[in-house]
XYZ file of C-alpha atoms in Angstrom:
613
model
C 97.921 77.605 114.052
C 100.472 78.675 110.585
C 99.078 81.798 109.147
C 97.494 80.515 105.927
C 94.740 78.122 108.002
C 94.559 81.271 111.291
C 93.551 83.560 108.077
C 90.700 79.627 106.967
C 89.623 79.867 111.264
C 88.741 83.545 111.716
C 87.599 83.577 107.939
C 85.285 80.425 108.586
C 83.239 82.809 110.383
C 81.230 83.371 106.642
C 79.747 80.518 107.794
C 77.800 82.023 110.507
C 77.321 85.272 107.799
C 75.502 83.102 104.889
C 71.912 83.826 103.905
C 71.844 86.823 106.063
C 75.082 88.803 103.721
C 76.110 88.185 100.484
C 79.810 86.574 99.878
C 80.891 89.581 99.092
C 80.311 91.266 101.887
C 82.091 88.983 104.387
C 85.044 91.453 104.827
C 83.105 93.901 105.659
C 81.980 92.190 108.992
C 85.640 89.938 109.126
C 88.463 92.206 108.650
C 87.039 94.607 111.664
C 86.149 92.002 114.082
C 89.730 90.345 113.002
C 91.383 93.614 113.909
C 89.050 94.555 116.572
C 90.386 90.979 117.952
C 93.450 91.862 117.526
C 93.885 95.418 119.506
C 91.753 93.684 122.467
C 94.269 90.848 122.505
C 97.642 92.965 122.245
C 95.850 95.620 125.295
C 94.877 93.209 127.555
C 98.686 93.081 129.589
C 97.997 96.814 130.442
C 94.649 97.353 130.590
C 94.678 98.262 134.161
C 97.397 100.305 134.142
C 96.099 102.333 131.635
C 92.742 102.480 133.063
C 94.294 103.999 136.666
C 96.297 105.806 134.766
C 93.079 107.217 133.190
C 91.744 108.235 136.527
C 94.417 110.093 138.057
C 94.966 112.278 135.087
C 91.381 113.199 134.410
C 91.193 114.159 138.334
C 94.388 116.231 137.806
C 93.021 117.516 134.676
C 95.077 117.203 132.447
C 94.936 115.695 128.546
C 96.100 111.822 129.621
C 96.526 110.801 125.884
C 100.510 111.020 125.520
C 99.802 108.953 129.178
C 98.047 106.298 128.145
C 100.566 105.483 124.944
C 103.331 105.486 126.947
C 101.092 102.791 129.209
C 100.571 100.961 126.427
C 104.116 100.648 124.835
C 101.654 101.073 121.564
C 100.020 103.225 118.883
C 97.202 103.354 120.604
C 94.696 102.604 123.456
C 90.974 101.691 124.962
C 89.602 103.519 127.155
C 86.772 101.387 128.435
C 86.812 98.315 131.164
C 85.473 96.063 128.489
C 86.565 93.706 126.220
C 86.032 91.401 123.872
C 85.098 88.810 126.786
C 83.573 91.121 128.696
C 81.546 91.411 126.035
C 79.749 87.888 126.640
C 78.671 88.759 130.288
C 75.560 90.489 128.944
C 74.286 89.359 125.951
C 71.407 91.755 126.455
C 73.474 94.475 126.133
C 75.822 93.477 123.646
C 74.947 95.934 120.687
C 75.246 99.342 123.155
C 77.807 97.751 124.977
C 80.278 97.193 121.545
C 79.318 99.834 120.026
C 80.666 102.094 123.167
C 83.999 100.040 123.291
C 84.973 100.611 120.334
C 84.118 104.351 120.582
C 86.330 103.969 123.758
C 89.467 103.733 121.130
C 91.939 106.479 120.782
C 91.207 108.285 117.557
C 93.384 107.115 115.026
C 91.797 103.926 115.869
C 88.816 104.641 116.247
C 88.754 106.333 112.556
C 89.794 102.579 110.829
C 86.605 101.702 112.670
C 84.525 104.303 110.936
C 85.207 104.160 107.742
C 84.309 100.343 108.118
C 81.386 101.489 108.902
C 81.423 98.891 112.093
C 78.687 100.705 113.712
C 76.702 99.765 110.643
C 77.162 96.362 110.295
C 76.786 96.131 114.347
C 72.753 97.412 113.817
C 72.718 94.238 111.453
C 74.471 91.559 112.717
C 72.538 92.775 115.858
C 69.081 92.252 113.862
C 69.852 89.580 112.526
C 70.118 87.623 115.607
C 74.054 87.146 115.077
C 76.096 89.981 117.016
C 75.713 87.624 119.784
C 77.482 84.864 118.119
C 80.165 86.952 116.347
C 81.326 88.438 118.875
C 82.009 84.782 120.386
C 83.800 83.400 117.534
C 85.587 85.961 117.270
C 86.076 86.033 121.621
C 87.545 82.266 120.817
C 90.177 82.643 118.798
C 93.726 83.752 120.391
C 95.550 86.540 118.890
C 98.088 87.564 121.995
C 100.929 89.359 120.728
C 103.247 85.780 121.856
C 101.060 83.285 120.064
C 100.968 85.524 117.204
C 103.796 87.963 116.349
C 103.423 90.961 114.455
C 104.851 89.352 111.009
C 102.572 86.296 111.074
C 99.424 88.791 112.037
C 100.837 90.554 109.673
C 101.032 87.927 107.258
C 97.185 86.280 108.588
C 95.276 89.721 107.988
C 97.165 89.762 104.309
C 95.628 86.484 103.376
C 91.743 87.638 105.105
C 92.435 90.760 102.445
C 92.336 88.660 99.613
C 90.311 86.659 100.405
C 88.237 89.273 100.553
C 89.346 90.997 96.906
C 88.283 87.221 95.102
C 85.008 86.922 96.690
C 84.225 90.674 95.594
C 85.836 90.128 92.109
C 83.455 93.773 90.630
C 85.877 95.826 92.361
C 88.702 93.937 93.661
C 90.656 95.898 90.768
C 89.358 99.086 93.911
C 90.950 97.352 96.614
C 93.910 95.232 95.157
C 96.416 95.647 92.693
C 98.560 91.712 92.600
C 101.314 90.782 94.494
C 103.274 90.006 91.753
C 103.597 93.228 90.354
C 104.241 95.061 93.006
C 107.278 92.868 93.928
C 108.570 93.370 90.104
C 107.376 97.547 90.320
C 109.332 97.364 94.394
C 112.541 94.875 93.166
C 113.067 97.808 90.347
C 112.443 100.968 92.379
C 115.210 99.812 94.857
C 117.105 97.791 92.550
C 120.035 100.508 92.432
C 120.540 101.896 95.442
C 123.195 99.746 97.056
C 123.745 102.211 99.965
C 119.577 101.244 101.338
C 120.111 97.668 100.017
C 123.456 96.951 102.064
C 122.975 94.454 104.821
C 125.022 97.152 108.278
C 123.253 100.357 106.996
C 121.030 102.349 108.742
C 119.702 104.459 106.801
C 116.038 106.034 107.251
C 114.031 106.430 104.229
C 110.564 107.652 102.520
C 107.713 106.056 100.864
C 104.618 107.444 98.949
C 101.639 106.333 97.722
C 98.459 108.350 96.479
C 96.598 105.548 95.785
C 97.163 103.241 98.505
C 93.931 100.986 98.846
C 94.766 97.926 101.330
C 98.093 99.714 101.534
C 99.792 96.049 99.850
C 102.710 98.485 97.971
C 104.054 100.258 100.820
C 103.907 96.866 103.086
C 105.476 94.906 99.925
C 108.580 97.770 99.365
C 109.042 97.839 103.486
C 108.907 93.420 103.572
C 111.608 93.631 100.568
C 113.945 95.829 102.566
C 113.550 94.225 105.906
C 114.347 91.191 104.097
C 118.105 92.708 102.525
C 118.109 95.708 105.446
C 116.888 94.863 108.776
C 118.431 97.704 109.841
C 116.670 100.366 107.547
C 113.294 102.165 107.689
C 111.098 102.981 105.653
C 108.171 106.003 106.749
C 105.431 104.817 104.833
C 102.870 107.817 103.469
C 100.130 107.207 101.379
C 96.566 108.887 100.764
C 93.277 107.156 99.638
C 89.746 107.495 98.246
C 88.071 104.222 99.148
C 86.752 104.377 102.543
C 86.696 100.927 102.950
C 90.491 100.334 101.571
C 91.195 103.206 103.208
C 90.420 101.305 106.817
C 91.680 98.077 105.746
C 95.784 99.852 104.719
C 95.155 101.465 108.127
C 94.947 98.515 109.941
C 97.574 96.524 108.595
C 99.593 99.107 109.040
C 98.255 99.482 112.837
C 98.715 94.841 112.823
C 102.029 95.044 111.900
C 103.190 97.839 114.783
C 104.001 99.927 112.433
C 102.612 104.040 112.267
C 99.157 105.046 110.476
C 99.090 108.853 111.025
C 101.102 109.123 107.946
C 97.787 108.019 105.798
C 95.461 109.843 104.412
C 92.234 110.223 103.912
C 90.577 111.903 100.651
C 90.636 112.459 96.929
C 94.648 113.030 95.786
C 93.728 115.103 92.814
C 91.836 117.495 94.544
C 93.198 117.713 97.963
C 96.476 116.305 98.513
C 97.059 115.441 101.911
C 100.809 115.652 101.484
C 100.812 119.326 100.441
C 104.575 120.126 100.388
C 105.993 117.178 100.912
C 108.826 115.035 99.242
C 109.678 111.689 99.386
C 112.751 109.399 98.194
C 110.337 106.814 97.511
C 107.256 106.705 95.346
C 104.090 103.767 93.778
C 100.904 104.364 92.303
C 98.568 101.868 90.445
C 96.413 104.771 90.123
C 92.476 103.458 88.196
C 92.742 102.497 84.334
C 90.334 105.083 82.202
C 88.449 106.784 84.263
C 87.481 110.239 84.053
C 88.122 113.634 86.149
C 85.451 115.133 85.579
C 84.854 115.962 89.788
C 87.761 117.177 90.323
C 87.577 119.034 87.437
C 87.309 122.732 88.984
C 90.108 121.920 91.032
C 92.519 120.871 88.829
C 91.860 123.395 85.874
C 92.219 126.198 87.839
C 95.830 124.536 89.763
C 97.333 124.408 85.849
C 96.018 127.736 85.036
C 96.476 129.581 88.731
C 100.841 127.945 89.748
C 101.921 126.398 87.013
C 104.428 124.394 86.779
C 103.987 126.128 90.885
C 101.597 123.196 91.172
C 101.416 120.344 90.696
C 100.138 119.990 86.869
C 102.151 122.585 84.928
C 103.170 120.607 81.911
C 99.203 119.851 80.906
C 96.323 118.328 81.196
C 95.023 114.753 79.837
C 91.658 114.268 78.266
C 89.093 114.266 81.223
C 87.969 110.899 79.850
C 91.391 109.909 81.595
C 92.901 110.862 84.313
C 95.772 108.325 85.174
C 98.745 111.132 83.068
C 97.963 113.544 86.205
C 99.237 110.667 88.772
C 102.052 110.401 87.103
C 102.684 114.945 87.323
C 101.304 113.731 91.016
C 104.412 112.152 91.391
C 106.991 114.332 89.374
C 105.387 117.588 91.808
C 107.025 114.904 95.114
C 110.247 114.289 93.880
C 112.414 115.052 96.567
C 115.630 117.662 94.373
C 118.382 115.754 92.872
C 120.932 117.696 95.288
C 119.064 116.786 98.098
C 119.513 112.938 97.449
C 116.801 112.323 94.477
C 113.919 110.382 93.881
C 112.591 106.937 91.656
C 109.035 106.046 91.107
C 107.336 103.657 89.750
C 103.283 104.010 88.155
C 101.354 101.100 86.660
C 99.120 102.747 83.558
C 97.296 101.781 80.183
C 99.007 101.645 76.855
C 96.798 105.519 76.306
C 99.359 107.600 77.873
C 101.980 106.435 75.710
C 100.814 107.850 72.190
C 97.412 109.766 73.311
C 97.151 113.000 71.525
C 98.922 114.414 68.523
C 101.501 117.378 68.844
C 100.509 120.287 71.821
C 98.117 117.966 73.706
C 97.801 117.968 77.213
C 99.241 113.830 76.827
C 101.818 114.684 74.812
C 103.256 117.867 76.893
C 103.934 115.848 79.812
C 105.645 113.031 77.531
C 107.496 116.119 76.252
C 108.011 117.007 80.254
C 109.184 113.911 81.270
C 111.837 113.052 78.278
C 112.966 116.697 77.734
C 113.813 116.412 81.225
C 115.169 113.281 80.887
C 113.043 111.730 83.359
C 112.237 108.772 82.703
C 114.403 105.133 83.659
C 112.217 102.683 81.342
C 108.802 101.270 80.715
C 107.947 97.733 80.896
C 105.070 95.848 79.022
C 102.738 93.761 80.968
C 101.373 90.387 80.102
C 97.232 91.240 79.483
C 94.736 89.483 81.847
C 96.962 90.438 84.571
C 95.301 92.856 86.984
C 91.594 91.671 88.146
C 89.353 94.355 86.633
C 91.564 94.632 83.439
C 92.374 92.745 80.554
C 93.776 95.290 78.802
C 97.619 95.945 78.711
C 99.187 97.851 81.337
C 103.384 99.231 81.287
C 104.897 100.599 84.765
C 106.868 103.231 84.023
C 109.909 103.708 86.352
C 111.004 108.116 86.415
C 113.957 109.014 88.506
C 115.970 112.219 88.696
C 118.973 110.387 90.040
C 119.814 108.814 86.838
C 123.254 106.506 86.749
C 126.207 108.432 84.118
C 125.549 105.148 81.711
C 121.193 105.324 81.711
C 121.311 109.830 80.886
C 119.581 110.819 77.537
C 118.904 107.319 77.697
C 115.147 105.440 78.554
C 115.015 101.333 78.320
C 112.085 99.754 76.594
C 111.619 95.939 77.900
C 108.837 93.660 76.636
C 107.397 91.580 79.414
C 104.705 90.886 77.816
C 105.562 87.385 77.194
C 106.745 86.219 81.297
C 103.422 84.814 82.118
C 101.869 81.105 83.279
C 98.242 81.023 83.175
C 96.655 80.726 86.585
C 94.898 77.552 88.235
C 92.261 79.435 89.050
C 91.172 83.138 87.053
C 89.985 85.984 89.209
C 87.423 87.867 88.257
C 89.968 89.491 84.934
C 93.227 88.407 85.910
C 94.375 85.012 84.340
C 97.308 85.061 83.797
C 100.569 85.108 86.619
C 104.273 86.454 87.202
C 106.525 83.896 88.587
C 109.679 84.875 90.483
C 111.948 83.652 87.178
C 109.751 86.235 85.321
C 110.688 88.782 87.587
C 113.469 88.149 88.150
C 114.804 88.120 84.266
C 113.011 91.480 84.336
C 115.150 92.582 87.392
C 117.701 91.763 85.706
C 117.525 93.526 82.180
C 116.602 96.993 84.400
C 119.535 96.619 86.117
C 122.339 95.560 84.193
C 120.789 98.328 81.314
C 121.001 95.464 78.940
C 119.279 94.773 75.468
C 117.439 91.218 75.144
C 116.436 89.562 72.967
C 114.661 85.945 72.639
C 116.433 83.130 70.101
C 114.391 80.255 69.128
C 115.622 77.941 66.647
C 114.063 76.004 64.505
C 115.482 72.690 62.421
C 115.777 72.017 59.266
C 111.864 70.499 59.932
C 110.374 73.622 60.820
C 110.371 71.738 64.550
C 110.861 74.235 67.506
C 114.900 72.921 69.713
C 114.338 73.408 73.765
C 113.534 76.637 75.253
C 113.919 79.823 74.052
C 116.989 81.394 75.418
C 117.079 85.123 76.209
C 120.749 86.689 74.614
C 121.909 90.159 75.684
C 124.941 91.388 74.886
C 127.729 89.357 76.361
C 125.692 85.648 76.018
C 126.901 83.822 73.673
C 123.920 83.631 70.308
C 123.079 79.817 70.069
C 123.922 77.313 67.739
C 122.159 77.313 64.350
C 120.905 73.885 62.920
C 122.318 72.309 59.977
C 119.091 73.598 57.763
C 117.475 75.197 60.591
C 117.138 78.540 61.339
C 117.056 80.785 64.376
C 113.863 83.309 65.173
C 115.156 86.476 67.079
C 112.824 88.989 68.771
C 113.494 91.079 71.350
C 113.254 92.031 74.956
C 114.739 95.363 75.390
C 115.288 98.353 73.969
C 117.480 100.779 74.482
C 116.358 104.682 73.029
C 117.756 108.666 72.804
C 114.812 110.901 75.127
C 114.432 112.554 70.976
C 114.039 109.014 69.543
C 110.105 109.901 71.355
C 110.012 112.963 69.651
C 108.718 114.733 66.370
C 107.896 117.840 64.865
C 103.963 118.314 62.743
C 104.685 120.657 60.445
C 102.217 121.620 58.064
C 102.725 121.679 54.350
C 100.241 124.184 52.572
C 100.205 124.353 48.153
C 98.756 126.999 46.463
C 95.593 127.921 46.179
C 94.942 128.404 42.343
C 92.229 130.082 39.920
C 90.548 129.054 36.897
C 93.693 130.018 34.486
C 96.002 127.155 37.411
C 97.579 130.657 38.245
C 98.612 130.949 42.129
C 95.842 133.212 44.056
C 97.896 136.340 45.667
C 97.758 137.828 48.868
C 96.508 141.741 48.303
C 96.264 142.577 51.767
C 98.418 143.037 54.685
C 101.961 140.558 54.896
C 99.995 138.419 52.403
C 100.140 140.495 50.151
C 102.297 139.461 46.692
C 102.292 136.269 48.668
C 100.563 132.823 47.194
C 97.749 132.059 49.482
C 97.267 128.297 50.572
C 94.367 125.950 49.504
C 93.017 124.089 52.420
C 92.050 121.212 50.774
C 95.416 120.624 50.207
C 96.709 121.223 53.341
C 98.385 118.961 54.578
C 100.837 117.205 57.714
C 104.040 115.755 58.485
C 105.662 113.466 61.369
C 109.509 114.872 61.311
C 111.953 113.401 63.477
C 112.985 115.627 65.809
C 116.833 113.736 64.549
C 115.975 114.749 61.814
C 116.887 118.587 59.313
C 112.512 119.382 58.543
C 114.165 120.716 55.338
C 116.398 118.032 53.923
C 113.350 115.470 55.248
C 110.883 118.242 53.418
C 113.431 118.244 49.481
C 112.755 114.668 50.263
C 109.897 113.566 50.846
C 107.679 115.874 50.603
C 108.717 118.948 46.793
C 109.072 115.156 44.541
C 105.749 114.791 44.760
C 104.315 118.506 44.935
C 106.877 120.996 43.893
C 105.011 124.306 44.696
C 104.715 123.061 48.378
C 105.965 125.312 51.556
C 105.555 124.494 55.105
C 103.645 127.617 57.021
C 106.258 127.196 60.037
C 104.476 129.073 62.501
C 101.934 125.904 62.520
C 105.160 123.866 63.662
C 104.420 121.866 67.260
C 106.820 119.631 68.420
C 105.325 116.416 70.102
C 106.387 113.168 71.343
C 105.148 109.719 71.568
C 106.017 106.154 73.304
C 105.467 104.124 70.310
C 105.994 100.841 72.601
C 104.906 97.313 69.912
C 106.275 99.378 67.395
C 109.397 98.590 69.027
C 109.275 95.381 69.119
C 107.120 94.085 66.448
C 108.906 91.463 63.907
C 107.794 91.024 60.747
C 107.506 87.162 60.110
C 107.213 87.249 55.252
C 103.761 84.680 54.611
C 104.953 81.929 53.465
C 105.032 81.357 49.875
C 101.931 80.956 47.630
C 103.476 77.527 45.966
C 103.533 76.340 49.802
C 99.936 77.630 50.657
C 98.982 75.504 46.595
C 99.964 72.161 47.484
C 99.383 72.463 51.207
C 95.073 73.354 50.258
C 96.075 70.015 47.563
C 96.976 68.083 50.061
C 93.456 68.581 52.329
C 91.569 68.730 49.430
C 93.097 65.016 49.117
C 92.736 64.203 52.433
C 88.746 65.263 52.523
C 88.097 63.912 49.123
C 89.582 59.852 50.420
C 87.368 60.238 53.680
C 83.825 61.245 51.505
C 84.489 58.264 49.439
C 84.856 56.107 52.351
C 81.783 57.536 54.303
C 80.100 56.609 50.810
C 81.615 52.841 50.771
């Protein structure tokens, strides 16, 4: 049975649950039972040897754990004489016996079932007289390793997670990042690292996700690396706040025979589960627009007491959106450039690009990453890509090991038009990126190329063929006689300082009844014109421009008596992404519109005359 068919067969257990469970709750039974049956089958061959070893080591007064792990040859064990098949032999006591069996797993594995709140499900199924039937159904599914290998089992479990996410549309975003978004992020993360991707190179690298969810980002990164270089090894680390997602993440990794000891539960912002660690690669899809009031005290304390020795040195964003806190958290986890450096990929909504004026927390964070030359690229994604929001989203790629040609540069890629409609919407997700779309964005990033999409129109204004992506090395399509070419930028490259500006405060003198400037009479202000707060204004001067030259050109011709209060000048940074890809299209002439209206009016009159006959 192929993985898709097997996952559908397993999900058919839902037929038993219908009525007693809501559709969005099916996964709470099916996922932990699938994990339980898989572990049950994996441990079957060594069950007798483990029980004998347990008795011997307990009698000798030794800690049996390392010996039991050696006997199983796995990362887990179970000390109960029971298994799912034996549980069926005592129908009257199945509730107690199943709980005892689960409790006999090794601590890291037992933690998975506790986070699934599996004991509550056992009680609920027992009360509904479903526990025996569900256990029997799973006991008859053959998930032995020689029948379903680790890779296939991983695929089966991922398919079950997807079904669960789709059925819980209201919380799907908490559980699940769309697979094609992760694949794009992973592609961008690895594309320039030849050493890691070259087959036969036995490298070991670390990867970390501070908002691990169900572990999809870590899994896909591992799959990607294995496809390109089976000799490479990726050690995975993560942290997750939601208990259910945490349980799914650990279960998925355990099923694939991956080490789960580096996956930690808890709030990453207030309680860093991997304090002091640095990583080679990192990925994250933090919650969008979620306030951080709950952890405000701990975060502010770290910012004020530790400064740049902590995670939040550059500044703090407004409390209504904590996504930039995760950006800074990842910055603090970067391996120093002298030790090989790091690259990370994070999904953010639009507000971190431009929210907050000069001197605000958001602007200071942008200033930190741009002045330290850490931003490689920002990719604008299509709207309606995520399960729980339809807003515009952006993938940021940051690195402290930029290639020479990328130094002091940022690449912006507008992939908002790279999508195809889904056959069936899932919550807010109506669009998906195809393999070709992902490949195009990956190529543009990998080649560090500027590009535009060129559409050819004939003399009648009709589109000729598909729009073509043209980079600096490509030939531009020929223009038909009388036709035109429409060029839309897709990839642009800027200097870091192009996003910076100085906010200067422009003052005008306060005047008395006779129109003369009022002069100060005390201290530093003595003899100086006093400013009129009602006439005060600010100007944003690009960093690349000379402030005095700008002032003389833009301000003095309109206000000859104005001056700049230099003490109030502040440097700010913003990335007006959409403005850089806006293409002005001149409106049609009034004559053309007038002619079209006349034609439409004539047609309407003709239709009315026909009706009147």
